[in-house]
Structures are given as structure tokens and as C-alpha cells.
PDB file of C-alpha atoms in Angstrom:
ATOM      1  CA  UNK E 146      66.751 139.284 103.018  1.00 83.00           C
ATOM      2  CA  UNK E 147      67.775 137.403 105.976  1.00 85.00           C
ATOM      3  CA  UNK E 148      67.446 138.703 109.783  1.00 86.00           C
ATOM      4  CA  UNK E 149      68.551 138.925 112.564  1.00 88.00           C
ATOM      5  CA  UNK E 150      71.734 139.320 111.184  1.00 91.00           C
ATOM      6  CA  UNK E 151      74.694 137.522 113.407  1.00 94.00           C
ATOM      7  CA  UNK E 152      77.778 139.697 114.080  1.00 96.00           C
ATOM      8  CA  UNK E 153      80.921 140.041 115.784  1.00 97.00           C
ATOM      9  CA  UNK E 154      83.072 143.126 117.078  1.00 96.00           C
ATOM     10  CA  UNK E 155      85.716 144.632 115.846  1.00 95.00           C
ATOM     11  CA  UNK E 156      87.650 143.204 118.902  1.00 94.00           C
ATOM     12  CA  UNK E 157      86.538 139.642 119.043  1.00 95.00           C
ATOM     13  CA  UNK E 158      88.872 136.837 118.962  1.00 94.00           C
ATOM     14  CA  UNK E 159      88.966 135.624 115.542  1.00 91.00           C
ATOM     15  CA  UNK E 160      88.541 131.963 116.432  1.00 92.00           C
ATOM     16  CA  UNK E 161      85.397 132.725 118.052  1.00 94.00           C
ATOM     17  CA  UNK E 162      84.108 134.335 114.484  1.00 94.00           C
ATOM     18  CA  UNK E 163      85.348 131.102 112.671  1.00 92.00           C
ATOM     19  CA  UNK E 164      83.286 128.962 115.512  1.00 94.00           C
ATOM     20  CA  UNK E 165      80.138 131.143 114.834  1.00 95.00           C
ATOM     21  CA  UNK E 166      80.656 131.142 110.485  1.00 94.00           C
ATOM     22  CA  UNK E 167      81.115 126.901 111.345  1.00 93.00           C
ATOM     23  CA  UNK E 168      78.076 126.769 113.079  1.00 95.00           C
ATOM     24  CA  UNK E 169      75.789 128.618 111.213  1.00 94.00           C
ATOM     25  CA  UNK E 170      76.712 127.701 107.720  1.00 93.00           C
ATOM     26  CA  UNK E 171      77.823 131.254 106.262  1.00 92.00           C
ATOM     27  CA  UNK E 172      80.530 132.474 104.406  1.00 92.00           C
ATOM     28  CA  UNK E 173      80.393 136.052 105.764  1.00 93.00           C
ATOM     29  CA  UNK E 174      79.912 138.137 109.044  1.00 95.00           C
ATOM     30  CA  UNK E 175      79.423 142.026 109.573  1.00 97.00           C
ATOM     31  CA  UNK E 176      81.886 143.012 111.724  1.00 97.00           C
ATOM     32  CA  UNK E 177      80.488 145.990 114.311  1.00 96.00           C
ATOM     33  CA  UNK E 178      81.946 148.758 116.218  1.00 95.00           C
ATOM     34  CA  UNK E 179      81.020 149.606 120.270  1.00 95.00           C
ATOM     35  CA  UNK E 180      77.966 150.945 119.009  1.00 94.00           C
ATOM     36  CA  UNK E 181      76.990 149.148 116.952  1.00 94.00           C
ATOM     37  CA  UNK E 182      77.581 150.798 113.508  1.00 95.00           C
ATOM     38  CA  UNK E 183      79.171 148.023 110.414  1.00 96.00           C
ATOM     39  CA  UNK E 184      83.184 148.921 110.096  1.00 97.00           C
ATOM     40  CA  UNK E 185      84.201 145.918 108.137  1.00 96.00           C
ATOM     41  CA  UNK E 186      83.282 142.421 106.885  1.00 96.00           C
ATOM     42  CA  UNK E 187      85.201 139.016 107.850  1.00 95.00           C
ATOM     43  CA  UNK E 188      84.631 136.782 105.295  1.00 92.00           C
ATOM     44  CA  UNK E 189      85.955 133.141 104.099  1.00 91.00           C
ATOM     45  CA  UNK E 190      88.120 134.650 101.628  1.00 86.00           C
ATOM     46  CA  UNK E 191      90.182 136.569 104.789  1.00 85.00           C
ATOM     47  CA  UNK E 192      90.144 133.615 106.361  1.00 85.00           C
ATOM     48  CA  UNK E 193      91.946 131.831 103.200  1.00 83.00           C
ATOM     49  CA  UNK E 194      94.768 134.486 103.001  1.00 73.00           C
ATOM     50  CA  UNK E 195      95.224 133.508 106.158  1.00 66.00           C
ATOM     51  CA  UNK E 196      95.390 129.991 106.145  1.00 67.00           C
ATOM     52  CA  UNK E 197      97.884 130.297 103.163  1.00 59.00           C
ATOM     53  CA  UNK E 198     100.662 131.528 104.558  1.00 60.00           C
ATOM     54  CA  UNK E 199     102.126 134.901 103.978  1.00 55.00           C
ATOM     55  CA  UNK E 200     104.599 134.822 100.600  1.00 58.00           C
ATOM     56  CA  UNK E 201     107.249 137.669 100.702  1.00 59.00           C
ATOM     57  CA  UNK E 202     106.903 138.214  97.004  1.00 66.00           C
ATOM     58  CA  UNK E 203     109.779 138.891  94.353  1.00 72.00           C
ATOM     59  CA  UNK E 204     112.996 140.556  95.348  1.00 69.00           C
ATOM     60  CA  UNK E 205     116.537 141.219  94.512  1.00 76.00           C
ATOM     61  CA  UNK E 206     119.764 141.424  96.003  1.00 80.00           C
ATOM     62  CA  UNK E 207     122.140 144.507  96.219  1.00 79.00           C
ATOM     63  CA  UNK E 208     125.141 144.941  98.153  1.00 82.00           C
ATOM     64  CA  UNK E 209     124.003 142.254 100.577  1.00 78.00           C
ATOM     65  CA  UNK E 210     120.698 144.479 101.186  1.00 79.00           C
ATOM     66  CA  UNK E 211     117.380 143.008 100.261  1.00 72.00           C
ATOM     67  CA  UNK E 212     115.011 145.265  98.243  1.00 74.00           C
ATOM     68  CA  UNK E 213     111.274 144.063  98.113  1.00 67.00           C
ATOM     69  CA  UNK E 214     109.732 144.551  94.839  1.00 70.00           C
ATOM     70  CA  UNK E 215     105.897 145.125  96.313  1.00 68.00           C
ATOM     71  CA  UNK E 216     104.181 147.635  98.175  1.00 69.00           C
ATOM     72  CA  UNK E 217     105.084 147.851 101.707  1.00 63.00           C
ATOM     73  CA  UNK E 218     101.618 148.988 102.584  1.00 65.00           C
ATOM     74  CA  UNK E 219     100.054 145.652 100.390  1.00 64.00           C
ATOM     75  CA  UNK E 220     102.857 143.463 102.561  1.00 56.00           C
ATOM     76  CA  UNK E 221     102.209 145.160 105.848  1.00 59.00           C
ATOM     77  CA  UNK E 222      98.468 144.307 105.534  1.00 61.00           C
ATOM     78  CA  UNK E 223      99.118 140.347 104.567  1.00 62.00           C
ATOM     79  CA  UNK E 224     101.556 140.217 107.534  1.00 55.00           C
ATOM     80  CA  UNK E 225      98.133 141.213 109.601  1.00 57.00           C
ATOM     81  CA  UNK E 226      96.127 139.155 108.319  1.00 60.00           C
ATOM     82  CA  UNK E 227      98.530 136.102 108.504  1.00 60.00           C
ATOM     83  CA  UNK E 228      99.597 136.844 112.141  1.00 61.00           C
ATOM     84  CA  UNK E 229      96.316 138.524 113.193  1.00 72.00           C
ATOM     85  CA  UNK E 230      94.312 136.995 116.017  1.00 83.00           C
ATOM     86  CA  UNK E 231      91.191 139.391 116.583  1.00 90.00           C
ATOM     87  CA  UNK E 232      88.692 140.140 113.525  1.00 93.00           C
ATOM     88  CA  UNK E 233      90.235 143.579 113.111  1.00 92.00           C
ATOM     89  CA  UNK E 234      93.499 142.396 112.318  1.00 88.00           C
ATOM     90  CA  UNK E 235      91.990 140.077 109.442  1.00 89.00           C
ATOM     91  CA  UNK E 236      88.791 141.900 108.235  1.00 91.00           C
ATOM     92  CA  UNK E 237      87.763 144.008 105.336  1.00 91.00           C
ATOM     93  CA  UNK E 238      87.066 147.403 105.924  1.00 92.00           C
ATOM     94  CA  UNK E 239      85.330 147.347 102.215  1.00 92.00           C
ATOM     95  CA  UNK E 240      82.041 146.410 102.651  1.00 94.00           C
ATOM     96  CA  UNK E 241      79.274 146.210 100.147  1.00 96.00           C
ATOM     97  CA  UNK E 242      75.438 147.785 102.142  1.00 96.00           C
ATOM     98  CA  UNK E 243      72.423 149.107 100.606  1.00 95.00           C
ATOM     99  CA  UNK E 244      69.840 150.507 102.185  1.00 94.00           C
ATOM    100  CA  UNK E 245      66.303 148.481 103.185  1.00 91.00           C
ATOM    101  CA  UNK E 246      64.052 149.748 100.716  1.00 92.00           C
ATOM    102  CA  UNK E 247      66.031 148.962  97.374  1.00 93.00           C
ATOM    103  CA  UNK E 248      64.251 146.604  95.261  1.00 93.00           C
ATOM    104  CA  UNK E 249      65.424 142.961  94.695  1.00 92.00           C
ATOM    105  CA  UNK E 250      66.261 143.568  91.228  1.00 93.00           C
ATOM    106  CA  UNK E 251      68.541 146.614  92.438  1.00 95.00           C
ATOM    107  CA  UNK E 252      70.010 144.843  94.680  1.00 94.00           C
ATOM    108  CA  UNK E 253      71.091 141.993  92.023  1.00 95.00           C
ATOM    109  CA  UNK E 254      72.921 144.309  90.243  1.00 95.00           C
ATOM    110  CA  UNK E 255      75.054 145.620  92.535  1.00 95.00           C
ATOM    111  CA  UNK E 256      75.838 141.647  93.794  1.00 95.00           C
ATOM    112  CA  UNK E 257      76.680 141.530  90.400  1.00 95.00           C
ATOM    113  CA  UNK E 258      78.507 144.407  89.175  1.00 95.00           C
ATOM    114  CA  UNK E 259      80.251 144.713  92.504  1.00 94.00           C
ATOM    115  CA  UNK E 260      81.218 140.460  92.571  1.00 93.00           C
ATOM    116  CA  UNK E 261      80.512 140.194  95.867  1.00 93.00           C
ATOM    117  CA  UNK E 262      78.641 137.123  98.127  1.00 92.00           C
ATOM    118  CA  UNK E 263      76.436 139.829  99.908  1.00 95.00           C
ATOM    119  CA  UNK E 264      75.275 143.396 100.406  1.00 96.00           C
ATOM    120  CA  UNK E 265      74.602 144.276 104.095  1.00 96.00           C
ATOM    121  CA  UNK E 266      71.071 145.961 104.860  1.00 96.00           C
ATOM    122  CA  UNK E 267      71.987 149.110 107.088  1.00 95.00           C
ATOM    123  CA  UNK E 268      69.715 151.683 108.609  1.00 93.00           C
ATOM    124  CA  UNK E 269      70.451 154.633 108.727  1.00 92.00           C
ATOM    125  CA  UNK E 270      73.054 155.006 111.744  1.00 91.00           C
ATOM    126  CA  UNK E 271      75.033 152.025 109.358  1.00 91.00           C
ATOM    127  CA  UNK E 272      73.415 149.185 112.041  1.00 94.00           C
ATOM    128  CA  UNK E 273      72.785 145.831 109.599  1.00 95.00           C
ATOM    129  CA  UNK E 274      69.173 144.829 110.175  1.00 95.00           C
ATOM    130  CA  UNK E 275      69.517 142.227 107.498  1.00 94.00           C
ATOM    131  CA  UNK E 276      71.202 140.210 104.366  1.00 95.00           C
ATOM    132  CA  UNK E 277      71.085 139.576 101.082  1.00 95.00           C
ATOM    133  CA  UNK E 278      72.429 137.136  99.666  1.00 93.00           C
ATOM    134  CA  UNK E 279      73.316 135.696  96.174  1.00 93.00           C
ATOM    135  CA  UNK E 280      70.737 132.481  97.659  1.00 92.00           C
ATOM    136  CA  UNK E 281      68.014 134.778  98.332  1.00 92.00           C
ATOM    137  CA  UNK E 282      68.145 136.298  94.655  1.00 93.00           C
ATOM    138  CA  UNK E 283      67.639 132.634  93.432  1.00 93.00           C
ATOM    139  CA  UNK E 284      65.386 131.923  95.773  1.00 93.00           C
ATOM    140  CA  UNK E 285      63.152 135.046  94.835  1.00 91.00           C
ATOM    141  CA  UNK E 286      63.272 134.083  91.611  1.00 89.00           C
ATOM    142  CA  UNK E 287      62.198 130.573  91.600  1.00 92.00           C
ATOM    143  CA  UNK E 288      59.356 131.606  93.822  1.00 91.00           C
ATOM    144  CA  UNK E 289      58.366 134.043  90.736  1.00 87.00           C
ATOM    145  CA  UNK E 290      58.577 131.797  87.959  1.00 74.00           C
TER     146      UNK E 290
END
């Protein structure tokens, strides 16, 4: 596990959370409410949706109307996260904890089964006090073996 964990509110300007990710080499950053508490996760895979460009998807034509053929709730979120410029706007609320005391080889298989980067290490008011990482499964193993 990795701590102190760096962070970055809800409110933050989003460029500011790209500066931090640049400078400390990581793909991923909890993002935190007022108090403190995780709400979401900004990771380099928002930041790609972003950077791509927002893509209006199939439609057709009737009666000179135009009639969107994908959820409005799917397009109003891409809009945000094209357009957004604080972490909130481009974030994942979804985001993948576990609590301090699981064991390593736990914790693997929920990086696994859940095909994620990271699990967040919250206490028990959901502050992070650490990461783990994909890296620090490898690394725990090779110090093993």
C-alpha cells in the first residue's frame, strides 16, 4: 500500500488534477468531499474521454426532426465530461475501496475481478489513508519469491 495518499476536491480545477497526476507519475487520484470523505475517482481513462472529443452517436431523420438513437442520460454525462472544467464534472463516482486490514491476496482479487488500476484504502468515515496498486501486488510478490 502506498501513503499518504494525494487527493483533490470535488471542486478543484481539473487542470490542476492533471498538473498533480503529471508530476507525480500516477494514473489515478481520489477525489474528496469538504470533509474529507472519497466521492469519486479521476482517473486517466476520464481524462481520455475527454481528450477525444464528444461523438453524438447514430441517429435518424424524421420530418426534419432529429431523433438520437442513445441514452440521453449516457450523452448528457459525455457532454460533462467533454466540456467539464472542475474534477466533478469529469470524475467517476464508481470507485473501487477496501478496507485496511484485507490481506494482499484479497485485495488481488478484487483488482482482478473488478479490472480496475487500484482499490482505495478507506477508514472507516470513507477517508483514503492509502493505495494499492496493481505495482504493489507485483512488487509483494517478487519480494516473496
Amino acid at each position: 500500500m502506498s501513503a499518504p495518499v494525494l487527493s483533490v476536491g470535488a471542486d478543484s480545477p481539473l487542470q490542476e488534477a492533471v498538473q498533480l497526476m503529471s508530476e507525480h507519475h500516477i494514473s489515478g487520484l481520489p477525489v474528496l468531499d469538504p470533509a474529507g470523505a472519497l466521492v469519486g475517482e479521476l482517473t486517466e481513462q476520464d481524462l481520455m474521454v475527454r481528450e477525444s472529443g464528444f461523438h453524438s452517436g447514430p441517429y435518424v431523420m424524421l420530418l426534419d426532426a432529429v431523433i438520437y438513437l442513445r441514452n440521453p442520460l449516457n450523452w448528457d454525462k459525455e457532454v460533462h465530461q467533454v466540456l467539464g472544467s472542475t474534477v466533478a464534472e469529469v470524475m467517476n463516482a464508481k470507485v473501487h475501496t477496501c478496507s485496511a486490514d484485507l490481506p494482499l491476496p484479497d485485495a488481488a482479487k478484487l483488482l482482478h475481478e473488478r479490472s480496475t488500476q487500484r482499490l482505495f484504502v478507506i477508514d472507516v468515515a470513507k477517508k483514503p489513508v492509502g493505495v494499492i496498486t496493481r505495482g504493489d501486488v507485483v512488487r509483494a510478490l517478487a519480494a516473496a519469491g
